[in-house]
mmCIF file with all atom_site columns, C-alpha atoms in Angstrom:
data_model
loop_
_atom_site.group_PDB
_atom_site.id
_atom_site.type_symbol
_atom_site.label_atom_id
_atom_site.label_alt_id
_atom_site.label_comp_id
_atom_site.label_asym_id
_atom_site.label_entity_id
_atom_site.label_seq_id
_atom_site.pdbx_PDB_ins_code
_atom_site.Cartn_x
_atom_site.Cartn_y
_atom_site.Cartn_z
_atom_site.occupancy
_atom_site.B_iso_or_equiv
_atom_site.pdbx_formal_charge
_atom_site.auth_seq_id
_atom_site.auth_comp_id
_atom_site.auth_asym_id
_atom_site.auth_atom_id
_atom_site.pdbx_PDB_model_num
ATOM 1   C CA . ASN E 1 1   ? -0.019  0.000   0.064  1.00 66.00 ? 1   ASN E CA 1
ATOM 2   C CA . THR E 1 2   ? 1.063   3.473   -1.068 1.00 85.00 ? 2   THR E CA 1
ATOM 3   C CA . VAL E 1 3   ? -0.923  5.476   0.878  1.00 94.00 ? 3   VAL E CA 1
ATOM 4   C CA . LEU E 1 4   ? 0.759   9.438   1.381  1.00 94.00 ? 4   LEU E CA 1
ATOM 5   C CA . ALA E 1 5   ? -0.180  12.228  2.956  1.00 95.00 ? 5   ALA E CA 1
ATOM 6   C CA . ALA E 1 6   ? -1.803  15.117  2.476  1.00 96.00 ? 6   ALA E CA 1
ATOM 7   C CA . THR E 1 7   ? -2.789  18.521  4.326  1.00 96.00 ? 7   THR E CA 1
ATOM 8   C CA . GLY E 1 8   ? -5.507  17.161  6.648  1.00 95.00 ? 8   GLY E CA 1
ATOM 9   C CA . LYS E 1 9   ? -8.256  19.050  8.624  1.00 95.00 ? 9   LYS E CA 1
ATOM 10  C CA . LEU E 1 10  ? -5.885  18.949  11.649 1.00 93.00 ? 10  LEU E CA 1
ATOM 11  C CA . GLY E 1 11  ? -2.366  18.190  10.455 1.00 91.00 ? 11  GLY E CA 1
ATOM 12  C CA . ASP E 1 12  ? -1.658  15.500  8.113  1.00 96.00 ? 12  ASP E CA 1
ATOM 13  C CA . ALA E 1 13  ? -4.060  13.182  6.374  1.00 97.00 ? 13  ALA E CA 1
ATOM 14  C CA . ALA E 1 14  ? -4.078  10.079  4.991  1.00 97.00 ? 14  ALA E CA 1
ATOM 15  C CA . ASP E 1 15  ? -4.574  10.615  0.954  1.00 97.00 ? 15  ASP E CA 1
ATOM 16  C CA . PHE E 1 16  ? -6.199  7.748   -0.864 1.00 96.00 ? 16  PHE E CA 1
ATOM 17  C CA . GLU E 1 17  ? -6.651  7.165   -4.208 1.00 93.00 ? 17  GLU E CA 1
ATOM 18  C CA . ASP E 1 18  ? -9.169  4.735   -5.946 1.00 88.00 ? 18  ASP E CA 1
ATOM 19  C CA . ALA E 1 19  ? -7.077  4.114   -8.910 1.00 87.00 ? 19  ALA E CA 1
ATOM 20  C CA . THR E 1 20  ? -4.528  2.183   -7.078 1.00 86.00 ? 20  THR E CA 1
ATOM 21  C CA . THR E 1 21  ? -6.560  0.499   -4.871 1.00 88.00 ? 21  THR E CA 1
ATOM 22  C CA . GLU E 1 22  ? -4.673  1.664   -1.560 1.00 90.00 ? 22  GLU E CA 1
ATOM 23  C CA . SER E 1 23  ? -6.202  1.156   2.125  1.00 93.00 ? 23  SER E CA 1
ATOM 24  C CA . LEU E 1 24  ? -4.842  0.879   5.513  1.00 95.00 ? 24  LEU E CA 1
ATOM 25  C CA . SER E 1 25  ? -6.510  -1.578  7.518  1.00 94.00 ? 25  SER E CA 1
ATOM 26  C CA . ILE E 1 26  ? -5.099  -2.970  11.290 1.00 94.00 ? 26  ILE E CA 1
ATOM 27  C CA . ALA E 1 27  ? -5.684  -6.837  12.190 1.00 95.00 ? 27  ALA E CA 1
ATOM 28  C CA . ASP E 1 28  ? -8.714  -7.672  15.052 1.00 92.00 ? 28  ASP E CA 1
ATOM 29  C CA . ASN E 1 29  ? -7.804  -7.069  18.379 1.00 91.00 ? 29  ASN E CA 1
ATOM 30  C CA . ALA E 1 30  ? -10.058 -6.242  21.056 1.00 85.00 ? 30  ALA E CA 1
ATOM 31  C CA . ASP E 1 31  ? -9.409  -2.235  20.181 1.00 87.00 ? 31  ASP E CA 1
ATOM 32  C CA . VAL E 1 32  ? -11.213 -2.011  16.341 1.00 89.00 ? 32  VAL E CA 1
ATOM 33  C CA . SER E 1 33  ? -14.076 -4.728  17.414 1.00 85.00 ? 33  SER E CA 1
ATOM 34  C CA . PHE E 1 34  ? -17.723 -3.508  16.940 1.00 84.00 ? 34  PHE E CA 1
ATOM 35  C CA . ASN E 1 35  ? -19.440 -6.565  18.238 1.00 78.00 ? 35  ASN E CA 1
ATOM 36  C CA . GLY E 1 36  ? -20.860 -6.912  21.204 1.00 76.00 ? 36  GLY E CA 1
ATOM 37  C CA . THR E 1 37  ? -21.143 -3.817  22.814 1.00 84.00 ? 37  THR E CA 1
ATOM 38  C CA . SER E 1 38  ? -21.977 0.101   22.091 1.00 91.00 ? 38  SER E CA 1
ATOM 39  C CA . TRP E 1 39  ? -19.648 2.141   20.276 1.00 92.00 ? 39  TRP E CA 1
ATOM 40  C CA . THR E 1 40  ? -18.974 5.147   18.081 1.00 95.00 ? 40  THR E CA 1
ATOM 41  C CA . TRP E 1 41  ? -16.548 6.195   15.609 1.00 95.00 ? 41  TRP E CA 1
ATOM 42  C CA . ALA E 1 42  ? -16.080 9.764   13.703 1.00 96.00 ? 42  ALA E CA 1
ATOM 43  C CA . GLY E 1 43  ? -13.806 11.164  11.883 1.00 96.00 ? 43  GLY E CA 1
ATOM 44  C CA . TRP E 1 44  ? -12.892 13.889  9.029  1.00 97.00 ? 44  TRP E CA 1
ATOM 45  C CA . VAL E 1 45  ? -13.807 13.170  5.745  1.00 98.00 ? 45  VAL E CA 1
ATOM 46  C CA . GLN E 1 46  ? -13.232 14.434  1.985  1.00 98.00 ? 46  GLN E CA 1
ATOM 47  C CA . PHE E 1 47  ? -13.787 13.529  -1.388 1.00 97.00 ? 47  PHE E CA 1
ATOM 48  C CA . GLU E 1 48  ? -11.662 14.257  -4.499 1.00 97.00 ? 48  GLU E CA 1
ATOM 49  C CA . SER E 1 49  ? -13.349 12.240  -7.342 1.00 96.00 ? 49  SER E CA 1
ATOM 50  C CA . ARG E 1 50  ? -16.849 10.568  -6.274 1.00 95.00 ? 50  ARG E CA 1
ATOM 51  C CA . LEU E 1 51  ? -17.706 8.224   -9.244 1.00 89.00 ? 51  LEU E CA 1
ATOM 52  C CA . ALA E 1 52  ? -18.353 5.422   -7.420 1.00 92.00 ? 52  ALA E CA 1
ATOM 53  C CA . HIS E 1 53  ? -19.204 3.499   -4.069 1.00 94.00 ? 53  HIS E CA 1
ATOM 54  C CA . GLN E 1 54  ? -16.781 4.501   -1.625 1.00 96.00 ? 54  GLN E CA 1
ATOM 55  C CA . ALA E 1 55  ? -15.851 2.639   1.519  1.00 96.00 ? 55  ALA E CA 1
ATOM 56  C CA . LEU E 1 56  ? -14.673 4.755   4.389  1.00 96.00 ? 56  LEU E CA 1
ATOM 57  C CA . VAL E 1 57  ? -14.757 2.374   7.617  1.00 96.00 ? 57  VAL E CA 1
ATOM 58  C CA . SER E 1 58  ? -14.350 -1.477  6.967  1.00 94.00 ? 58  SER E CA 1
ATOM 59  C CA . LYS E 1 59  ? -15.234 -4.639  8.806  1.00 93.00 ? 59  LYS E CA 1
ATOM 60  C CA . TYR E 1 60  ? -16.339 -6.054  5.883  1.00 92.00 ? 60  TYR E CA 1
ATOM 61  C CA . GLY E 1 61  ? -15.448 -9.842  4.727  1.00 90.00 ? 61  GLY E CA 1
ATOM 62  C CA . ALA E 1 62  ? -16.746 -12.332 1.704  1.00 90.00 ? 62  ALA E CA 1
ATOM 63  C CA . THR E 1 63  ? -18.913 -13.760 3.389  1.00 88.00 ? 63  THR E CA 1
ATOM 64  C CA . ASP E 1 64  ? -21.628 -13.467 5.728  1.00 86.00 ? 64  ASP E CA 1
ATOM 65  C CA . ALA E 1 65  ? -19.758 -14.528 8.483  1.00 87.00 ? 65  ALA E CA 1
ATOM 66  C CA . THR E 1 66  ? -17.057 -11.877 8.035  1.00 89.00 ? 66  THR E CA 1
ATOM 67  C CA . ARG E 1 67  ? -18.626 -9.645  8.428  1.00 90.00 ? 67  ARG E CA 1
ATOM 68  C CA . GLU E 1 68  ? -19.547 -6.299  10.753 1.00 90.00 ? 68  GLU E CA 1
ATOM 69  C CA . VAL E 1 69  ? -19.527 -2.519  10.455 1.00 92.00 ? 69  VAL E CA 1
ATOM 70  C CA . LEU E 1 70  ? -19.557 -1.395  6.360  1.00 94.00 ? 70  LEU E CA 1
ATOM 71  C CA . LEU E 1 71  ? -19.384 2.295   5.884  1.00 96.00 ? 71  LEU E CA 1
ATOM 72  C CA . PHE E 1 72  ? -19.225 4.329   2.847  1.00 96.00 ? 72  PHE E CA 1
ATOM 73  C CA . ARG E 1 73  ? -20.951 6.475   0.230  1.00 96.00 ? 73  ARG E CA 1
ATOM 74  C CA . HIS E 1 74  ? -23.480 5.360   -1.474 1.00 95.00 ? 74  HIS E CA 1
ATOM 75  C CA . ASN E 1 75  ? -22.546 5.906   -5.846 1.00 93.00 ? 75  ASN E CA 1
ATOM 76  C CA . GLY E 1 76  ? -26.619 6.028   -6.317 1.00 91.00 ? 76  GLY E CA 1
ATOM 77  C CA . VAL E 1 77  ? -27.923 8.821   -3.761 1.00 93.00 ? 77  VAL E CA 1
ATOM 78  C CA . ASP E 1 78  ? -24.858 10.600  -3.108 1.00 95.00 ? 78  ASP E CA 1
ATOM 79  C CA . LYS E 1 79  ? -25.307 9.628   0.577  1.00 96.00 ? 79  LYS E CA 1
ATOM 80  C CA . PHE E 1 80  ? -23.637 8.516   4.200  1.00 96.00 ? 80  PHE E CA 1
ATOM 81  C CA . VAL E 1 81  ? -24.464 5.044   4.817  1.00 96.00 ? 81  VAL E CA 1
ATOM 82  C CA . LEU E 1 82  ? -23.719 2.930   7.864  1.00 94.00 ? 82  LEU E CA 1
ATOM 83  C CA . ASP E 1 83  ? -24.530 -0.919  7.250  1.00 93.00 ? 83  ASP E CA 1
ATOM 84  C CA . ILE E 1 84  ? -23.756 -3.304  10.866 1.00 91.00 ? 84  ILE E CA 1
ATOM 85  C CA . TYR E 1 85  ? -24.206 -7.228  10.364 1.00 89.00 ? 85  TYR E CA 1
ATOM 86  C CA . ASN E 1 86  ? -24.761 -9.755  12.981 1.00 85.00 ? 86  ASN E CA 1
ATOM 87  C CA . GLY E 1 87  ? -22.422 -12.647 11.110 1.00 81.00 ? 87  GLY E CA 1
ATOM 88  C CA . ALA E 1 88  ? -25.487 -14.990 9.431  1.00 83.00 ? 88  ALA E CA 1
ATOM 89  C CA . GLY E 1 89  ? -27.065 -12.824 6.674  1.00 83.00 ? 89  GLY E CA 1
ATOM 90  C CA . GLY E 1 90  ? -29.068 -10.188 8.795  1.00 83.00 ? 90  GLY E CA 1
ATOM 91  C CA . THR E 1 91  ? -28.367 -5.972  8.299  1.00 88.00 ? 91  THR E CA 1
ATOM 92  C CA . SER E 1 92  ? -29.539 -3.205  9.702  1.00 88.00 ? 92  SER E CA 1
ATOM 93  C CA . GLU E 1 93  ? -29.059 0.284   7.305  1.00 90.00 ? 93  GLU E CA 1
ATOM 94  C CA . VAL E 1 94  ? -29.036 3.967   8.111  1.00 92.00 ? 94  VAL E CA 1
ATOM 95  C CA . VAL E 1 95  ? -28.800 6.723   5.813  1.00 93.00 ? 95  VAL E CA 1
ATOM 96  C CA . ALA E 1 96  ? -28.047 9.980   5.870  1.00 94.00 ? 96  ALA E CA 1
ATOM 97  C CA . ASN E 1 97  ? -29.731 12.277  3.786  1.00 89.00 ? 97  ASN E CA 1
ATOM 98  C CA . THR E 1 98  ? -28.039 15.509  4.903  1.00 85.00 ? 98  THR E CA 1
ATOM 99  C CA . PRO E 1 99  ? -25.843 17.191  2.998  1.00 85.00 ? 99  PRO E CA 1
ATOM 100 C CA . THR E 1 100 ? -26.993 16.393  -0.554 1.00 80.00 ? 100 THR E CA 1
ATOM 101 C CA . PRO E 1 101 ? -25.370 16.342  -3.012 1.00 90.00 ? 101 PRO E CA 1
ATOM 102 C CA . LEU E 1 102 ? -21.817 15.930  -0.758 1.00 95.00 ? 102 LEU E CA 1
ATOM 103 C CA . SER E 1 103 ? -19.284 17.708  -2.525 1.00 96.00 ? 103 SER E CA 1
ATOM 104 C CA . ASN E 1 104 ? -15.323 17.220  -2.931 1.00 97.00 ? 104 ASN E CA 1
ATOM 105 C CA . ALA E 1 105 ? -12.736 19.077  -2.053 1.00 97.00 ? 105 ALA E CA 1
ATOM 106 C CA . THR E 1 106 ? -15.551 19.611  1.458  1.00 97.00 ? 106 THR E CA 1
ATOM 107 C CA . TRP E 1 107 ? -14.502 17.936  4.950  1.00 97.00 ? 107 TRP E CA 1
ATOM 108 C CA . TYR E 1 108 ? -17.407 15.735  6.998  1.00 97.00 ? 108 TYR E CA 1
ATOM 109 C CA . PHE E 1 109 ? -17.339 15.003  10.152 1.00 97.00 ? 109 PHE E CA 1
ATOM 110 C CA . VAL E 1 110 ? -18.999 11.662  10.116 1.00 97.00 ? 110 VAL E CA 1
ATOM 111 C CA . VAL E 1 111 ? -20.161 9.853   13.397 1.00 97.00 ? 111 VAL E CA 1
ATOM 112 C CA . ILE E 1 112 ? -21.672 6.080   13.217 1.00 96.00 ? 112 ILE E CA 1
ATOM 113 C CA . GLY E 1 113 ? -22.433 4.252   16.458 1.00 93.00 ? 113 GLY E CA 1
ATOM 114 C CA . VAL E 1 114 ? -24.448 1.775   17.605 1.00 92.00 ? 114 VAL E CA 1
ATOM 115 C CA . ASP E 1 115 ? -26.325 1.886   21.495 1.00 91.00 ? 115 ASP E CA 1
ATOM 116 C CA . THR E 1 116 ? -26.829 -1.575  22.224 1.00 88.00 ? 116 THR E CA 1
ATOM 117 C CA . VAL E 1 117 ? -29.348 -0.721  24.439 1.00 88.00 ? 117 VAL E CA 1
ATOM 118 C CA . ALA E 1 118 ? -31.810 0.702   22.651 1.00 89.00 ? 118 ALA E CA 1
ATOM 119 C CA . ALA E 1 119 ? -31.587 -0.898  19.600 1.00 88.00 ? 119 ALA E CA 1
ATOM 120 C CA . GLU E 1 120 ? -30.031 2.017   17.252 1.00 91.00 ? 120 GLU E CA 1
ATOM 121 C CA . VAL E 1 121 ? -27.830 2.653   14.453 1.00 92.00 ? 121 VAL E CA 1
ATOM 122 C CA . TYR E 1 122 ? -26.836 5.574   14.179 1.00 95.00 ? 122 TYR E CA 1
ATOM 123 C CA . ILE E 1 123 ? -25.155 8.150   11.866 1.00 96.00 ? 123 ILE E CA 1
ATOM 124 C CA . VAL E 1 124 ? -24.558 12.166  11.805 1.00 96.00 ? 124 VAL E CA 1
ATOM 125 C CA . ILE E 1 125 ? -22.788 14.079  9.640  1.00 97.00 ? 125 ILE E CA 1
ATOM 126 C CA . ASN E 1 126 ? -21.360 17.667  10.570 1.00 96.00 ? 126 ASN E CA 1
ATOM 127 C CA . ASN E 1 127 ? -23.109 17.654  14.166 1.00 96.00 ? 127 ASN E CA 1
ATOM 128 C CA . GLY E 1 128 ? -26.507 18.079  12.351 1.00 95.00 ? 128 GLY E CA 1
ATOM 129 C CA . THR E 1 129 ? -29.157 15.378  12.531 1.00 94.00 ? 129 THR E CA 1
ATOM 130 C CA . LEU E 1 130 ? -28.960 12.222  13.819 1.00 95.00 ? 130 LEU E CA 1
ATOM 131 C CA . TYR E 1 131 ? -30.239 9.436   11.690 1.00 95.00 ? 131 TYR E CA 1
ATOM 132 C CA . THR E 1 132 ? -30.872 5.859   13.612 1.00 93.00 ? 132 THR E CA 1
ATOM 133 C CA . THR E 1 133 ? -33.172 3.379   13.097 1.00 91.00 ? 133 THR E CA 1
ATOM 134 C CA . VAL E 1 134 ? -33.789 0.476   15.024 1.00 86.00 ? 134 VAL E CA 1
ATOM 135 C CA . SER E 1 135 ? -30.907 -2.379  14.741 1.00 82.00 ? 135 SER E CA 1
ATOM 136 C CA . ILE E 1 136 ? -32.798 -5.474  13.585 1.00 73.00 ? 136 ILE E CA 1
ATOM 137 C CA . VAL E 1 137 ? -28.881 -7.186  14.066 1.00 75.00 ? 137 VAL E CA 1
ATOM 138 C CA . THR E 1 138 ? -26.768 -8.166  16.876 1.00 79.00 ? 138 THR E CA 1
ATOM 139 C CA . ILE E 1 139 ? -23.510 -7.444  15.272 1.00 84.00 ? 139 ILE E CA 1
ATOM 140 C CA . GLY E 1 140 ? -21.077 -10.577 15.220 1.00 78.00 ? 140 GLY E CA 1
ATOM 141 C CA . ALA E 1 141 ? -17.518 -11.429 16.532 1.00 81.00 ? 141 ALA E CA 1
ATOM 142 C CA . THR E 1 142 ? -15.435 -11.649 13.393 1.00 87.00 ? 142 THR E CA 1
ATOM 143 C CA . SER E 1 143 ? -11.300 -11.401 12.535 1.00 89.00 ? 143 SER E CA 1
ATOM 144 C CA . GLN E 1 144 ? -12.010 -9.587  9.661  1.00 91.00 ? 144 GLN E CA 1
ATOM 145 C CA . LEU E 1 145 ? -9.510  -6.444  9.404  1.00 92.00 ? 145 LEU E CA 1
ATOM 146 C CA . LEU E 1 146 ? -10.690 -2.884  9.997  1.00 94.00 ? 146 LEU E CA 1
ATOM 147 C CA . GLU E 1 147 ? -9.599  -1.254  6.813  1.00 94.00 ? 147 GLU E CA 1
ATOM 148 C CA . PHE E 1 148 ? -9.506  2.763   6.278  1.00 95.00 ? 148 PHE E CA 1
ATOM 149 C CA . GLY E 1 149 ? -10.460 3.812   3.273  1.00 95.00 ? 149 GLY E CA 1
ATOM 150 C CA . GLY E 1 150 ? -11.533 0.848   1.352  1.00 93.00 ? 150 GLY E CA 1
ATOM 151 C CA . SER E 1 151 ? -13.011 -2.387  1.158  1.00 93.00 ? 151 SER E CA 1
ATOM 152 C CA . VAL E 1 152 ? -10.868 -5.816  -0.539 1.00 90.00 ? 152 VAL E CA 1
ATOM 153 C CA . ALA E 1 153 ? -13.592 -7.775  -0.426 1.00 90.00 ? 153 ALA E CA 1
ATOM 154 C CA . ALA E 1 154 ? -16.211 -5.051  -1.459 1.00 91.00 ? 154 ALA E CA 1
ATOM 155 C CA . ALA E 1 155 ? -13.712 -3.661  -4.034 1.00 92.00 ? 155 ALA E CA 1
ATOM 156 C CA . TRP E 1 156 ? -14.810 -0.121  -3.012 1.00 94.00 ? 156 TRP E CA 1
ATOM 157 C CA . TRP E 1 157 ? -11.886 2.416   -2.410 1.00 95.00 ? 157 TRP E CA 1
ATOM 158 C CA . HIS E 1 158 ? -12.315 6.572   -1.229 1.00 96.00 ? 158 HIS E CA 1
ATOM 159 C CA . ASP E 1 159 ? -10.863 9.080   -3.405 1.00 96.00 ? 159 ASP E CA 1
ATOM 160 C CA . GLY E 1 160 ? -9.939  11.600  -1.447 1.00 97.00 ? 160 GLY E CA 1
ATOM 161 C CA . LEU E 1 161 ? -8.440  12.317  2.587  1.00 98.00 ? 161 LEU E CA 1
ATOM 162 C CA . MET E 1 162 ? -8.980  10.990  6.398  1.00 97.00 ? 162 MET E CA 1
ATOM 163 C CA . ASP E 1 163 ? -8.515  12.614  9.017  1.00 97.00 ? 163 ASP E CA 1
ATOM 164 C CA . GLU E 1 164 ? -8.408  11.971  12.826 1.00 94.00 ? 164 GLU E CA 1
ATOM 165 C CA . PRO E 1 165 ? -10.335 8.210   12.746 1.00 94.00 ? 165 PRO E CA 1
ATOM 166 C CA . ILE E 1 166 ? -11.409 7.752   16.995 1.00 92.00 ? 166 ILE E CA 1
ATOM 167 C CA . LYS E 1 167 ? -13.296 4.553   18.315 1.00 92.00 ? 167 LYS E CA 1
ATOM 168 C CA . TRP E 1 168 ? -14.588 4.828   21.983 1.00 93.00 ? 168 TRP E CA 1
ATOM 169 C CA . ASN E 1 169 ? -15.961 2.410   23.516 1.00 91.00 ? 169 ASN E CA 1
ATOM 170 C CA . LYS E 1 170 ? -20.076 3.816   23.944 1.00 93.00 ? 170 LYS E CA 1
ATOM 171 C CA . TRP E 1 171 ? -22.419 6.016   22.846 1.00 92.00 ? 171 TRP E CA 1
ATOM 172 C CA . LEU E 1 172 ? -21.797 9.621   22.763 1.00 94.00 ? 172 LEU E CA 1
ATOM 173 C CA . SER E 1 173 ? -24.829 12.120  23.700 1.00 94.00 ? 173 SER E CA 1
ATOM 174 C CA . ALA E 1 174 ? -24.804 15.019  21.863 1.00 95.00 ? 174 ALA E CA 1
ATOM 175 C CA . ALA E 1 175 ? -23.111 17.061  23.907 1.00 97.00 ? 175 ALA E CA 1
ATOM 176 C CA . GLU E 1 176 ? -19.888 14.785  23.414 1.00 96.00 ? 176 GLU E CA 1
ATOM 177 C CA . ARG E 1 177 ? -20.575 14.822  19.770 1.00 96.00 ? 177 ARG E CA 1
ATOM 178 C CA . THR E 1 178 ? -20.636 18.784  19.811 1.00 96.00 ? 178 THR E CA 1
ATOM 179 C CA . ASP E 1 179 ? -17.225 18.395  21.764 1.00 96.00 ? 179 ASP E CA 1
ATOM 180 C CA . ALA E 1 180 ? -15.995 16.209  18.700 1.00 95.00 ? 180 ALA E CA 1
ATOM 181 C CA . TYR E 1 181 ? -16.935 18.358  16.119 1.00 95.00 ? 181 TYR E CA 1
ATOM 182 C CA . ASN E 1 182 ? -15.746 21.596  17.939 1.00 94.00 ? 182 ASN E CA 1
ATOM 183 C CA . GLY E 1 183 ? -18.073 23.891  16.025 1.00 92.00 ? 183 GLY E CA 1
ATOM 184 C CA . GLY E 1 184 ? -16.544 22.342  12.752 1.00 93.00 ? 184 GLY E CA 1
ATOM 185 C CA . THR E 1 185 ? -12.737 22.626  13.720 1.00 91.00 ? 185 THR E CA 1
ATOM 186 C CA . GLY E 1 186 ? -12.322 19.454  15.323 1.00 90.00 ? 186 GLY E CA 1
ATOM 187 C CA . LYS E 1 187 ? -10.260 18.410  17.609 1.00 85.00 ? 187 LYS E CA 1
ATOM 188 C CA . ALA E 1 188 ? -6.093  16.866  18.041 1.00 73.00 ? 188 ALA E CA 1
#
């Protein structure tokens, strides 16, 4: 992989090129697993082009038994979409209906998560509307790699930048999401 760095929202960002199928990955471990507990992931995303589906955060294998999470930009509707999987073919999906359309060269603060107590999956863009859906699945445990900027199994690649990805092992409250967004300037 030849993921380069570029000027990010806060310092340097990973610069992914879809033409060269670039992504960053880390082996499965307790810190990156999404199964069984409430969690939140957040990060800054910018597009250089939007010509196809683009995987942003992925623990998505080739079979149902190796799938946990897939955050992607859906090419047909030009929106952020979060899918979670139970490892047996069940899926819950939530779509961020704003902003629309998305734009190139614009930073988006994307927050996704699961609240196991309320059985909800959620996505928020730029600290705006909280889009939720009732989760029909509990995320199954897999040994799948956590990938940023692409999904080898889906063959979807991000063309753009990602900066400051972070995962919490809890559902973030509205106040915590506001604090992380920090008026659009973010926090390192």
